[in-house]
Short mmCIF file of C-alpha atoms and ligand atoms in Angstrom, two decimals:
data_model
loop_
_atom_site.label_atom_id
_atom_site.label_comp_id
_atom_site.label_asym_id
_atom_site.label_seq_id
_atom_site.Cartn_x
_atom_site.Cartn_y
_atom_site.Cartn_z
CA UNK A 24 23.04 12.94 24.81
CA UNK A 25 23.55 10.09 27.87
CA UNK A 26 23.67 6.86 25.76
CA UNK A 27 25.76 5.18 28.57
CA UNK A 28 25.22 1.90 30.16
CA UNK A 29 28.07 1.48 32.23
CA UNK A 30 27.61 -0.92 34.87
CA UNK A 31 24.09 -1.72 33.97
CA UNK A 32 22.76 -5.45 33.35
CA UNK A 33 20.92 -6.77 30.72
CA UNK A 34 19.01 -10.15 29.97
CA UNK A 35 18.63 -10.21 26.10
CA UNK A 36 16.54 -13.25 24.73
CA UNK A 37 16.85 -14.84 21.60
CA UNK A 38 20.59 -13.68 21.16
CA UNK A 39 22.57 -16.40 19.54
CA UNK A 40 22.20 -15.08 16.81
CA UNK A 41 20.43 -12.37 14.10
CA UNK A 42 18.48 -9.03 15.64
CA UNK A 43 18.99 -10.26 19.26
CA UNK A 44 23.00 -10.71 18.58
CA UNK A 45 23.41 -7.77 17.45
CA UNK A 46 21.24 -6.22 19.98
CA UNK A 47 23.38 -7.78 22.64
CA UNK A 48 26.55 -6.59 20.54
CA UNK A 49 24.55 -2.63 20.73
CA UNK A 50 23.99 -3.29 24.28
CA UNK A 51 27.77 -4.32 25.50
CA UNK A 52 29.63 -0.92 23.34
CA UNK A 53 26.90 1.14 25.11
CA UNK A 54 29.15 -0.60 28.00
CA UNK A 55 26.46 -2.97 29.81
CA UNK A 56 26.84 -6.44 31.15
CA UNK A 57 25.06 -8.63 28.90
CA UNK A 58 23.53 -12.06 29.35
CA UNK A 59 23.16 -14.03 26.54
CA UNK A 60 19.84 -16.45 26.28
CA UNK A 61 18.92 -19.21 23.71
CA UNK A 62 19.00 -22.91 23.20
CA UNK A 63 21.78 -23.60 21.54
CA UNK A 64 25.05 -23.74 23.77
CA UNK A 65 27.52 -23.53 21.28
CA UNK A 66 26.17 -20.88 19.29
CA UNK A 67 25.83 -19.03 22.78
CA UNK A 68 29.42 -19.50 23.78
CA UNK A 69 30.33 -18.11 19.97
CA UNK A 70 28.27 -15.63 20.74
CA UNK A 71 29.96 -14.87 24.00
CA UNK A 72 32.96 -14.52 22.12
CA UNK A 73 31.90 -11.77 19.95
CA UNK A 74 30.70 -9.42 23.17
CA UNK A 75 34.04 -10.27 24.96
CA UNK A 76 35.86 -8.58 21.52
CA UNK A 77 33.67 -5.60 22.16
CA UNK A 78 33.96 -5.51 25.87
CA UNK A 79 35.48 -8.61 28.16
CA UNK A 80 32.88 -7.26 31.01
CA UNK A 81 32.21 -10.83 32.32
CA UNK A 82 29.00 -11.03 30.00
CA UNK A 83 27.34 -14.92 30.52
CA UNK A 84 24.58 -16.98 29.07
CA UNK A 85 21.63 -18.89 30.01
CA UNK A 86 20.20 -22.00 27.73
CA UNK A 87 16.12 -22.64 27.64
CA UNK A 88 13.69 -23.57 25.06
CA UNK A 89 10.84 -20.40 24.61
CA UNK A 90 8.32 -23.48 24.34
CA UNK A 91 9.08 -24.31 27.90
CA UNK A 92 8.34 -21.17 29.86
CA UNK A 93 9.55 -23.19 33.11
CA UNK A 94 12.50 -23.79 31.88
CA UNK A 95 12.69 -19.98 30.78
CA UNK A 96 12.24 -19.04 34.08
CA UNK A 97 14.25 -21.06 35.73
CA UNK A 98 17.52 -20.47 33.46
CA UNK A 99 16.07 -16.60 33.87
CA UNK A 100 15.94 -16.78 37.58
CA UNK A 101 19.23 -18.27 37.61
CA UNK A 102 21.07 -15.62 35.53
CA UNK A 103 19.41 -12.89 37.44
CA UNK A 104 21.48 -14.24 40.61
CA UNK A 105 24.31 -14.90 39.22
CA UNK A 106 24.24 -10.82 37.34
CA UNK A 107 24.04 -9.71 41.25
CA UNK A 108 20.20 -10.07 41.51
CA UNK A 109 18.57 -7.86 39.07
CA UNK A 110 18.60 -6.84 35.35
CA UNK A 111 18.21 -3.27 34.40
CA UNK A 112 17.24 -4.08 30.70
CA UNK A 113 15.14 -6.93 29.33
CA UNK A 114 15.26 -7.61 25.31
CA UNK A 115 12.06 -9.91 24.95
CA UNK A 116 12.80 -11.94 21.67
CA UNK A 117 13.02 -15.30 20.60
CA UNK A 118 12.06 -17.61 16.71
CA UNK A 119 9.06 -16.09 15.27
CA UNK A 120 5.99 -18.46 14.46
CA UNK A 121 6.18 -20.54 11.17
CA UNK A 122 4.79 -18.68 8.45
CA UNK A 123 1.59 -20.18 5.98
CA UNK A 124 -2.25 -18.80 5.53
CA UNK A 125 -3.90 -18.50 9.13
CA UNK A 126 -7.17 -20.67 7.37
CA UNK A 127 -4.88 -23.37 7.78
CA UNK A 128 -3.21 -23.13 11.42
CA UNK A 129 -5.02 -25.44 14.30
CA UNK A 130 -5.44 -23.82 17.73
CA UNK A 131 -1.93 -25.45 18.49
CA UNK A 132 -0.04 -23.43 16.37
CA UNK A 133 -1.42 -19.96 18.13
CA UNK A 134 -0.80 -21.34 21.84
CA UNK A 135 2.37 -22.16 20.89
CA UNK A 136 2.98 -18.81 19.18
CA UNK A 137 1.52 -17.12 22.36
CA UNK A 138 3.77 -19.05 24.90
CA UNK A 139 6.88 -18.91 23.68
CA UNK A 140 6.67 -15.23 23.08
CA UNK A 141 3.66 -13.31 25.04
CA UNK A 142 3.68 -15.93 27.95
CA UNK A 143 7.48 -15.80 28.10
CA UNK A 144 7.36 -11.45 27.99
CA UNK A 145 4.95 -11.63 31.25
CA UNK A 146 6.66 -14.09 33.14
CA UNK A 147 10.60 -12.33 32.64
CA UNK A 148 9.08 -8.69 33.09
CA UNK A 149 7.61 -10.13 36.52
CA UNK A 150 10.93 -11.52 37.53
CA UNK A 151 12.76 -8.54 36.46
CA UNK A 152 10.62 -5.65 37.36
CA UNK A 153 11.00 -5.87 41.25
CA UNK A 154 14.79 -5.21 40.80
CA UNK A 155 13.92 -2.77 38.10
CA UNK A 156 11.80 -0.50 40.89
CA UNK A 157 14.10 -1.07 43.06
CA UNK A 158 16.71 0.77 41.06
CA UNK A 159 13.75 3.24 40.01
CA UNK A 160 15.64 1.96 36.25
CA UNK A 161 14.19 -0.20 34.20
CA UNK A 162 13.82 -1.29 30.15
CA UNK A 163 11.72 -3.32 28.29
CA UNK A 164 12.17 -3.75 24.39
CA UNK A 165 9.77 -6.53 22.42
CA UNK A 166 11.15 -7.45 18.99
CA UNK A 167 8.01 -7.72 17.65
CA UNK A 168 7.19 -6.98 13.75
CA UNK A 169 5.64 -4.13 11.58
CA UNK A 170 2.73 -6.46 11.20
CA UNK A 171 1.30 -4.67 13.88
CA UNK A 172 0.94 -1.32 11.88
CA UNK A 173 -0.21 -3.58 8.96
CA UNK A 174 -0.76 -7.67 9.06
CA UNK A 175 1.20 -9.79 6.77
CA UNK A 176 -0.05 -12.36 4.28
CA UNK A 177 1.36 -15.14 5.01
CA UNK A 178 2.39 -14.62 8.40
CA UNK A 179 -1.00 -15.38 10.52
CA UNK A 180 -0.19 -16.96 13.67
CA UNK A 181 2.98 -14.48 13.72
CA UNK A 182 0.31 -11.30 13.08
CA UNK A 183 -2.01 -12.58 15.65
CA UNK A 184 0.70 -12.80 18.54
CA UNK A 185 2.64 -9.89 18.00
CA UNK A 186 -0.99 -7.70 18.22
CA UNK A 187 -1.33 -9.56 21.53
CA UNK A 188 2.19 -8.90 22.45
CA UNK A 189 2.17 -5.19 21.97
CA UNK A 190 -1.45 -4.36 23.59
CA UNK A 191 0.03 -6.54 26.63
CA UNK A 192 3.47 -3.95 26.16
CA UNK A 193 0.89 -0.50 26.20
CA UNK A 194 -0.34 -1.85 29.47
CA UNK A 195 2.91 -2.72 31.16
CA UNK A 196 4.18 0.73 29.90
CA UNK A 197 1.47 2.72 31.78
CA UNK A 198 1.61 0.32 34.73
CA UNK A 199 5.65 0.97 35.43
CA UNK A 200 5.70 4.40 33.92
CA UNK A 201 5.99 5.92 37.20
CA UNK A 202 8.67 3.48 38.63
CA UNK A 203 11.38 4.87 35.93
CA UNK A 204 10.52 1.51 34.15
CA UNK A 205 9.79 1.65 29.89
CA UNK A 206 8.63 -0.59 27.91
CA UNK A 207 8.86 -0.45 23.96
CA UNK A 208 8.68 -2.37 21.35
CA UNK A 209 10.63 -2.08 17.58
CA UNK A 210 9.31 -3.74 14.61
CA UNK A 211 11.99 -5.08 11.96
CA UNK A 212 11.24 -4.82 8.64
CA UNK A 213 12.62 -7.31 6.26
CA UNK A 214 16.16 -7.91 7.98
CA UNK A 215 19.01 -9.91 6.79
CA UNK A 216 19.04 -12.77 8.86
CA UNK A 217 18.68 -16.68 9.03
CA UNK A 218 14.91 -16.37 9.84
CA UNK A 219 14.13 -14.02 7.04
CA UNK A 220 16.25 -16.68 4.75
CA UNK A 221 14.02 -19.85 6.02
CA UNK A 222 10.67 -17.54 5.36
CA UNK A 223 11.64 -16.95 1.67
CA UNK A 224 12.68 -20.52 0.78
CA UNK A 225 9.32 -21.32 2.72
CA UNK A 226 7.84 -18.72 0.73
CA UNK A 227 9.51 -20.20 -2.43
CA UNK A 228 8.31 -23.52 -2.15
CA UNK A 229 4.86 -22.76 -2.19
CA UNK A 230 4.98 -20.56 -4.80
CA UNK A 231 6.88 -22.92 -7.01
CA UNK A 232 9.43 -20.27 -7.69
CA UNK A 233 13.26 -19.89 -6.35
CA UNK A 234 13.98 -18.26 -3.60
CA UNK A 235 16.06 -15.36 -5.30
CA UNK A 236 13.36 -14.27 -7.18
CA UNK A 237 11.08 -14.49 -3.91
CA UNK A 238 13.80 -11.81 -2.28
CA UNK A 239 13.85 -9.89 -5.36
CA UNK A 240 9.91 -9.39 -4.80
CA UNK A 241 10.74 -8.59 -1.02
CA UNK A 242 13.25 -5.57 -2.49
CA UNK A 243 11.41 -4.68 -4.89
CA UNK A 244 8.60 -3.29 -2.03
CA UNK A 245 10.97 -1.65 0.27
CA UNK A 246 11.90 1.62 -0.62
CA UNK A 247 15.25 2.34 0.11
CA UNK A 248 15.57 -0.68 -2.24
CA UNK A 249 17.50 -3.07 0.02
CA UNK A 250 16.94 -5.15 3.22
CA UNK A 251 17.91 -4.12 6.80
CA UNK A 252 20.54 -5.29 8.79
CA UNK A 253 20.60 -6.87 12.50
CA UNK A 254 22.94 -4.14 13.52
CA UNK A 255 20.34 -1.33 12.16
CA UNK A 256 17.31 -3.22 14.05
CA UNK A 257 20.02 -3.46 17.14
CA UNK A 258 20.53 0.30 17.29
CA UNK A 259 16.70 1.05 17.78
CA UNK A 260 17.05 -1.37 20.55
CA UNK A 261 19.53 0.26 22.09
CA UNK A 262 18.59 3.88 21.87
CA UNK A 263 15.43 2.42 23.53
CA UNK A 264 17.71 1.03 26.84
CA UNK A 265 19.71 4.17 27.44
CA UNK A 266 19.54 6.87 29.60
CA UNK A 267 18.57 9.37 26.73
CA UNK A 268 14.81 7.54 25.90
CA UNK A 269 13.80 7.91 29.45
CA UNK A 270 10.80 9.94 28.50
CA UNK A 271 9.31 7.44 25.90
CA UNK A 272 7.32 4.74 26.63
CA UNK A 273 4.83 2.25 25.10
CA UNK A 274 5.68 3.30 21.79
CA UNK A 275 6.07 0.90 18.61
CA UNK A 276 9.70 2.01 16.13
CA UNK A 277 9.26 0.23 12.88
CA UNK A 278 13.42 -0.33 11.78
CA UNK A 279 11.46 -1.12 7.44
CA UNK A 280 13.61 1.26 4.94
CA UNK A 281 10.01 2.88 4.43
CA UNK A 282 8.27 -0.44 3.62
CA UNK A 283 5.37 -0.38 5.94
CA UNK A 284 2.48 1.48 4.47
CA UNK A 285 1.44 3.00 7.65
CA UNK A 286 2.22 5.73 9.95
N1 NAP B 27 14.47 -11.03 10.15
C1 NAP B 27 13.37 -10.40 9.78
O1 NAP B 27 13.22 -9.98 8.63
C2 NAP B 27 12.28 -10.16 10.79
C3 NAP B 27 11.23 -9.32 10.44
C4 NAP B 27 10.21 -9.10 11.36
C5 NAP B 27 10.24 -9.72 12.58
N2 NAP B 27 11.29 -10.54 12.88
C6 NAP B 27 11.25 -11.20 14.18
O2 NAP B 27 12.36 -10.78 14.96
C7 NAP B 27 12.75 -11.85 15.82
C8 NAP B 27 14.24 -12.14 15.60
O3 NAP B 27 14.41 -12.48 14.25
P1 NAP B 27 15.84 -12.88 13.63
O4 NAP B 27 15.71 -12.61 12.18
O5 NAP B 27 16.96 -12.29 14.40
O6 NAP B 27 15.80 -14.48 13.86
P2 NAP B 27 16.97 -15.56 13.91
O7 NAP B 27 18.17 -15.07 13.16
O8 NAP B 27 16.33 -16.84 13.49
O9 NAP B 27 17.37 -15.63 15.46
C9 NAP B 27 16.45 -16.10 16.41
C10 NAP B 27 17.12 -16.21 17.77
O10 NAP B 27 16.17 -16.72 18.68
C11 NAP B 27 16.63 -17.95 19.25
N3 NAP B 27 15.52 -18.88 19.32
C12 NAP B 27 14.76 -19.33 18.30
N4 NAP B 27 13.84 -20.18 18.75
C13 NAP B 27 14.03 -20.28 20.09
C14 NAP B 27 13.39 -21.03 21.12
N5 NAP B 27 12.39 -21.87 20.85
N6 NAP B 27 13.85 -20.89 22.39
C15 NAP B 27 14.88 -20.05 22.67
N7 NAP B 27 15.50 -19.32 21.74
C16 NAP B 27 15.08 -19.45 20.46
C17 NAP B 27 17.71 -18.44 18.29
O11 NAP B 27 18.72 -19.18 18.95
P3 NAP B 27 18.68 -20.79 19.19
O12 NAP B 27 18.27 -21.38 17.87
O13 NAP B 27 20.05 -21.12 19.63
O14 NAP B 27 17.69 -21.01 20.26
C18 NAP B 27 18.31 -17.12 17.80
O15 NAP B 27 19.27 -16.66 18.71
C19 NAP B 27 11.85 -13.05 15.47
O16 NAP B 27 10.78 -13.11 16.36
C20 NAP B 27 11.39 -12.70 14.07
O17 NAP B 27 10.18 -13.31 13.74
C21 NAP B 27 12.31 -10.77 12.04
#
């Protein structure tokens, strides 16, 4: 099976830290060239630090806010050029949307929700897909969620955007097929990381209860009876980049220990 990505390029978003992180991490001992791209410099140049362990291939970063999609593109735009003019592989990822009921969001809340991650999706995979067909080699993975097999309580603004994100993912798939170009998407169940920690003290604190037992509650409905890890989300991500998943596209991988009650 060809899982190698020597001397391939990839832009992964949302990769200080968590899923993206570790998708990065995936990415770089598949042997890609990775840029890193978040807001927070220092966490990016720790980051850094942990792809140059795996793999000292000259990996860089590029520093935007997801709620500026001009910045995005710019910082983008400017990484592409400096990784020799394209990307072969763009991870679209960045915070998900606050959690609460969706009776009580405003109209802000969703365009936000919708810029910083289906806004953001359209304008990379425009800047990157030119190079990509160029190449006649291209992939696009979405971290999206399992709430679009089944919604969330809880999560509405987060529901309502990823839906959005993966019909706009379908279409791109069908549109690029042809060029050598996929475009997936993998849902993470409930995944150890710093956003699922801030969701169950959220969670907590309007229940009135502690957050342990609000994570006990999480376990108790997944069952394989533990959470995931980055590094397990990371490895769908990565199957989806490499040579080996060249034949599947716009398709949804839920990464859930069984959780979601859906096919
Ligand atoms: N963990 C789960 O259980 C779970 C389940 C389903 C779906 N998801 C979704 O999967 C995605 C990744 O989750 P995660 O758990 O890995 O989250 P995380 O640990 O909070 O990491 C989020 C990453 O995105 C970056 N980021 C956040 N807001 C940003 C912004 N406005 N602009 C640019 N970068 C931004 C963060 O870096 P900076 O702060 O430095 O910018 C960080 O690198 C999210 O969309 C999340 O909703 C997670």
């Amino acid at each position: 099976m060809n899982t190698n990505l020597s001397g391939r390029t990839a832009l992964v978003c949302g990769s200080s830290q968590g899923i993206g992180l570790a998708s990065a991490i995936a990415l770089t001992q598949l042997g890609c060239r990775v840029t890193l791209f978040a807001r927070d410099p220092d966490r990016l140049a720790q980051a850094k630090n942990a792809l140059a362990e795996v793999d000292d291939a000259h990996h860089d970063t590029a520093s935007a806010d997801f709620h500026q999609p001009e910045s995005v593109l710019g910082a983008a735009s400017a990484a592409m050029e400096r990784a020799g003019g394209a990307f072969d592989i763009l991870v679209n990822n960045t915070g998900g949307p606050p959690g609460g009921p969706i009776a009580e969001a405003d109209g802000q809340a969703f365009l936000k929700g919708m810029t910083s991650h289906l806004v953001n999706n359209q304008n990379l995979a425009r800047l990157v897909l030119p190079g990509m067909k160029a190449n006649a080699f291209g992939r696009i993975v979405n971290i999206t969620s399992t709430s679009v097999k089944c919604p969330i309580p809880g999560l509405g603004v987060s529901n309502t955007v990823r839906a959005a994100v993966t019909a706009w993912a379908k279409t791109l798939a069908g549109e690029v097929a042809a060029d050598g170009i996929t475009v997936n998407s993998v849902l993470p169940g409930f995944t150890d990381t710093a956003r699922l920690a801030s969701l169950f003290d959220a969670k907590a604190t309007r229940q009135g209860v502690g957050a342990d037992q609000v994570r006990d509650d999480a376990i108790a409905s997944i069952p394989m009876g533990r959470l995931g890890t980055a590094e397990e989300v990371a490895a769908a991500v990565a199957f989806y980049c490499t040579p080996a998943a060249g034949y599947i596209t716009g398709t949804v991988l839920a990464v859930d220990g069984g959780r979601t009650p859906a096919f």
